[in-house]
Coordinates of C-alpha atoms in Angstrom, one line a residue:
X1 CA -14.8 -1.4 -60.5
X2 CA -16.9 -0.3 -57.4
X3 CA -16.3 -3.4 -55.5
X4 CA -12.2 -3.3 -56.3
X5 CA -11.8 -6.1 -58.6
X6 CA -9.4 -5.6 -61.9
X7 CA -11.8 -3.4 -64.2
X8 CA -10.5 -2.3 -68.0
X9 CA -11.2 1.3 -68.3
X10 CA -11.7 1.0 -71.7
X11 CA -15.3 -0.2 -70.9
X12 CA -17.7 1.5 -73.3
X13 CA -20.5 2.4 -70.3
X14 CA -17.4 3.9 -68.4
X15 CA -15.8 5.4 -71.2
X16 CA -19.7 7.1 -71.6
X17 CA -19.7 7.8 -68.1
X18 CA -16.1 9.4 -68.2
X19 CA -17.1 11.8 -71.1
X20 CA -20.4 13.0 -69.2
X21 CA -18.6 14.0 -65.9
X22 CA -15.7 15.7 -68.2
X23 CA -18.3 17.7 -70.4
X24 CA -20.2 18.7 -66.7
X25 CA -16.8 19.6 -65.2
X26 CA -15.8 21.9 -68.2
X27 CA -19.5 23.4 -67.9
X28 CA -18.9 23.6 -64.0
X29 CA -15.2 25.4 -64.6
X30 CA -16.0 28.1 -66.8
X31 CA -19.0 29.5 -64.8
X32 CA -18.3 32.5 -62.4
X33 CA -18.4 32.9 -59.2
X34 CA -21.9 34.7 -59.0
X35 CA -23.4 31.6 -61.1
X36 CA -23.7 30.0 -57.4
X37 CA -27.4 27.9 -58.6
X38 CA -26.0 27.1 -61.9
X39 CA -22.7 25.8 -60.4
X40 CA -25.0 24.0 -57.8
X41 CA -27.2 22.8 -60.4
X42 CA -24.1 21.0 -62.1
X43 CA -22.5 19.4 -59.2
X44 CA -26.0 17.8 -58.8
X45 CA -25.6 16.3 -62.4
X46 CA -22.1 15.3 -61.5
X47 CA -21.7 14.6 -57.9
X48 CA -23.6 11.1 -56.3
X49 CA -24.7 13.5 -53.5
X50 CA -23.9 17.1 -52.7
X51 CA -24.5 18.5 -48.9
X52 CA -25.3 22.1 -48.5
X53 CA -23.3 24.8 -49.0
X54 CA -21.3 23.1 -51.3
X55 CA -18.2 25.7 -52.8
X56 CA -15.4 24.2 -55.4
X57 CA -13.1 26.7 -56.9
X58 CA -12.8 26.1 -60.5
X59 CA -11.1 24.7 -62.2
X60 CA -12.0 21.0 -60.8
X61 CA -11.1 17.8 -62.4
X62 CA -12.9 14.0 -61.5
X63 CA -13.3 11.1 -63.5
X64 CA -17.1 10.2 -63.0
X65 CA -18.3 12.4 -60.8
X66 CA -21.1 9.8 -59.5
X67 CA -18.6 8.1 -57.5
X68 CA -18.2 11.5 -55.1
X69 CA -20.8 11.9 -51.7
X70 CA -20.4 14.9 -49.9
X71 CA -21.6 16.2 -46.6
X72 CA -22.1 19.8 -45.8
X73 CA -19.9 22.8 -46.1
X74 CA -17.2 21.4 -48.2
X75 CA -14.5 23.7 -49.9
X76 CA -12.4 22.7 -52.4
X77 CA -9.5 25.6 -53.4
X78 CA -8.3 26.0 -56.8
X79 CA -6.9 22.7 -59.3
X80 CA -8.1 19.9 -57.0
X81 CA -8.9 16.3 -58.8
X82 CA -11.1 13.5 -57.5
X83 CA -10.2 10.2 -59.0
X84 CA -13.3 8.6 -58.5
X85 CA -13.1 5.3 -59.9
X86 CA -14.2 3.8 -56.4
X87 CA -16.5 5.6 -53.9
X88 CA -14.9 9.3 -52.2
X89 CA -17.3 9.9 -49.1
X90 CA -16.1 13.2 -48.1
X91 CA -17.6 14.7 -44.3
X92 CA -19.1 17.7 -43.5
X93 CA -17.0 20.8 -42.8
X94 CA -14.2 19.4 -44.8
X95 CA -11.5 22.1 -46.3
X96 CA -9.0 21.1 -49.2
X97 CA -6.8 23.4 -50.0
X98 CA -5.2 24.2 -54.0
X99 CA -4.4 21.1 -55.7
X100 CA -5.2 18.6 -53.4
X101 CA -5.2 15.2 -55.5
X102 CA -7.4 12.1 -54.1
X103 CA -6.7 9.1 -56.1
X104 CA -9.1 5.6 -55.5
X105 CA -7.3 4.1 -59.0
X106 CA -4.1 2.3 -58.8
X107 CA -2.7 -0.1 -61.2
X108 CA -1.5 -4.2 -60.2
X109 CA 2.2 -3.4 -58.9
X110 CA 3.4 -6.9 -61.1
X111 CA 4.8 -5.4 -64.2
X112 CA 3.3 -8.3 -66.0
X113 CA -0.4 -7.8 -64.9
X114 CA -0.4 -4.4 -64.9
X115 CA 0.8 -4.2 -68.8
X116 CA -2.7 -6.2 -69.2
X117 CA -4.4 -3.4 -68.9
X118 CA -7.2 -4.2 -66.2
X119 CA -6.9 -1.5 -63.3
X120 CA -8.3 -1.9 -59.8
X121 CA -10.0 1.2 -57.8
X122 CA -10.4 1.7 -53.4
X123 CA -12.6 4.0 -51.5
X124 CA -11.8 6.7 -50.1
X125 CA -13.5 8.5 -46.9
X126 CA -12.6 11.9 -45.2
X127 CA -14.7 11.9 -42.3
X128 CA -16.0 15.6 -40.5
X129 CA -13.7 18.5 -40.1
X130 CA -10.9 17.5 -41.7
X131 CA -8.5 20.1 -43.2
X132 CA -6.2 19.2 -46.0
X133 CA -2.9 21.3 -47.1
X134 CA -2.1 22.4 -50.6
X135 CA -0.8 19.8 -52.5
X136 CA -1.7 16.8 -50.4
X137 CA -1.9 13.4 -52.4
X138 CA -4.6 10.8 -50.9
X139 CA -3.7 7.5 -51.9
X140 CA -6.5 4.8 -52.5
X141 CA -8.0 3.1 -49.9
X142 CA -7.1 5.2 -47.2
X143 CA -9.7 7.0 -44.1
X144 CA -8.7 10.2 -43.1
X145 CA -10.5 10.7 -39.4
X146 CA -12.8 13.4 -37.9
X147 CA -10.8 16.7 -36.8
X148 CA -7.8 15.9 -38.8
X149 CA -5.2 18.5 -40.6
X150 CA -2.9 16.9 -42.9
X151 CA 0.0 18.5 -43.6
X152 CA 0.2 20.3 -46.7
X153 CA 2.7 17.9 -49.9
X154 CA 1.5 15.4 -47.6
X155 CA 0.9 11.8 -49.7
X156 CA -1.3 10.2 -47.8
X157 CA -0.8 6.0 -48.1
X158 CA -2.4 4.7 -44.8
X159 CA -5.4 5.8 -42.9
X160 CA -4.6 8.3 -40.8
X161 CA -6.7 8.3 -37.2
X162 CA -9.2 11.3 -36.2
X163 CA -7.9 14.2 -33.9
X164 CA -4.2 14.5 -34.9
X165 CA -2.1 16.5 -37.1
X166 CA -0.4 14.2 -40.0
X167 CA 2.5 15.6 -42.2
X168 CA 4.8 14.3 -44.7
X169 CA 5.9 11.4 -47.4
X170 CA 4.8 8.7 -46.5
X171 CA 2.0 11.0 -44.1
X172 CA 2.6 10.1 -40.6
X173 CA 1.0 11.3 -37.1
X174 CA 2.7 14.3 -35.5
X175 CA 1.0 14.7 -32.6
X176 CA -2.6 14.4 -31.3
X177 CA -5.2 17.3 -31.3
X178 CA -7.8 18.2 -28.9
X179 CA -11.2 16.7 -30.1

């Protein structure tokens, strides 16, 4: 799965692994706001690496949890979901808005393979300072660069370069920013 080949889901260790990070996000989503250590404490469980000053509005969705590295002062607003079948390296001072989806599983595209069953998984990296609008979709695979916005309903299919502002579907460069 980690290094993109076809993968069945159905996998007893990642079906094990899937029921972990679900019972760790349910813990994670019904603590309050003032639990910050205990909060803390379970992305820790979860997450392959937490930076500091780490805050996700509940409630938060992922697949394995394990798969996610983040930097420093990461927010995450309300109803975003990490699809972490492949690696998600997220930056430091990195700002996703409510329901920002960011999706490293995807399925063969031949009818006929994909009815197998086998899935395939891409990493994803968000590099520093990168703002992301409500709603925005990040496809697998894809690098969003350093002092990027993107747009929010934006679905993101193709890296998308550091210091511009990238809107839309397909996502596409508007115009550059100053670094």
């Amino acid at each position: 799965m980690l290094k993109g080949e076809l993968y069945s889901a159905n996998d007893a260790e990642l079906v094990a692994m899937r029921y972990k990070a679900r019972a760790l996000f349910s813990l994670y989503n019904q603590t309050s706001a003032e639990e910050y250590q205990e909060r803390r404490d379970i992305l820790k469980r979860l997450f392959g690496k937490i930076g500091q000053n780490i805050d996700i509005q509940p409630p938060f969705y992922c697949d394995y949890g394990s798969n996610i590295y983040t930097g420093d002062n990461l927010f995450m607003n309300f109803n975003c979901i990490i699809l972490d079948c492949a690696d998600v390296v997220i930056g430091d001072n990195v700002f996703l808005a409510p329901n920002v989806q960011i999706y490293t599983a995807h399925h063969p595209i031949i009818a006929s393979e994909r009815i197998k069953g086998p899935e395939l998984a891409s990493p994803i990296t968000i590099e520093d300072n990168v703002w992301i609008g409500g709603g925005a979709i990040i496809c697998p695979g894809v690098m969003v660069g350093a002092n990027t916005t993107i747009g929010a309903g934006s679905v993101v299919t193709k890296s998308i370069p550091p210091n511009v502002l990238a809107a839309g579907n397909p996502c596409r460069v508007l115009r550059e920013l100053d670094p």
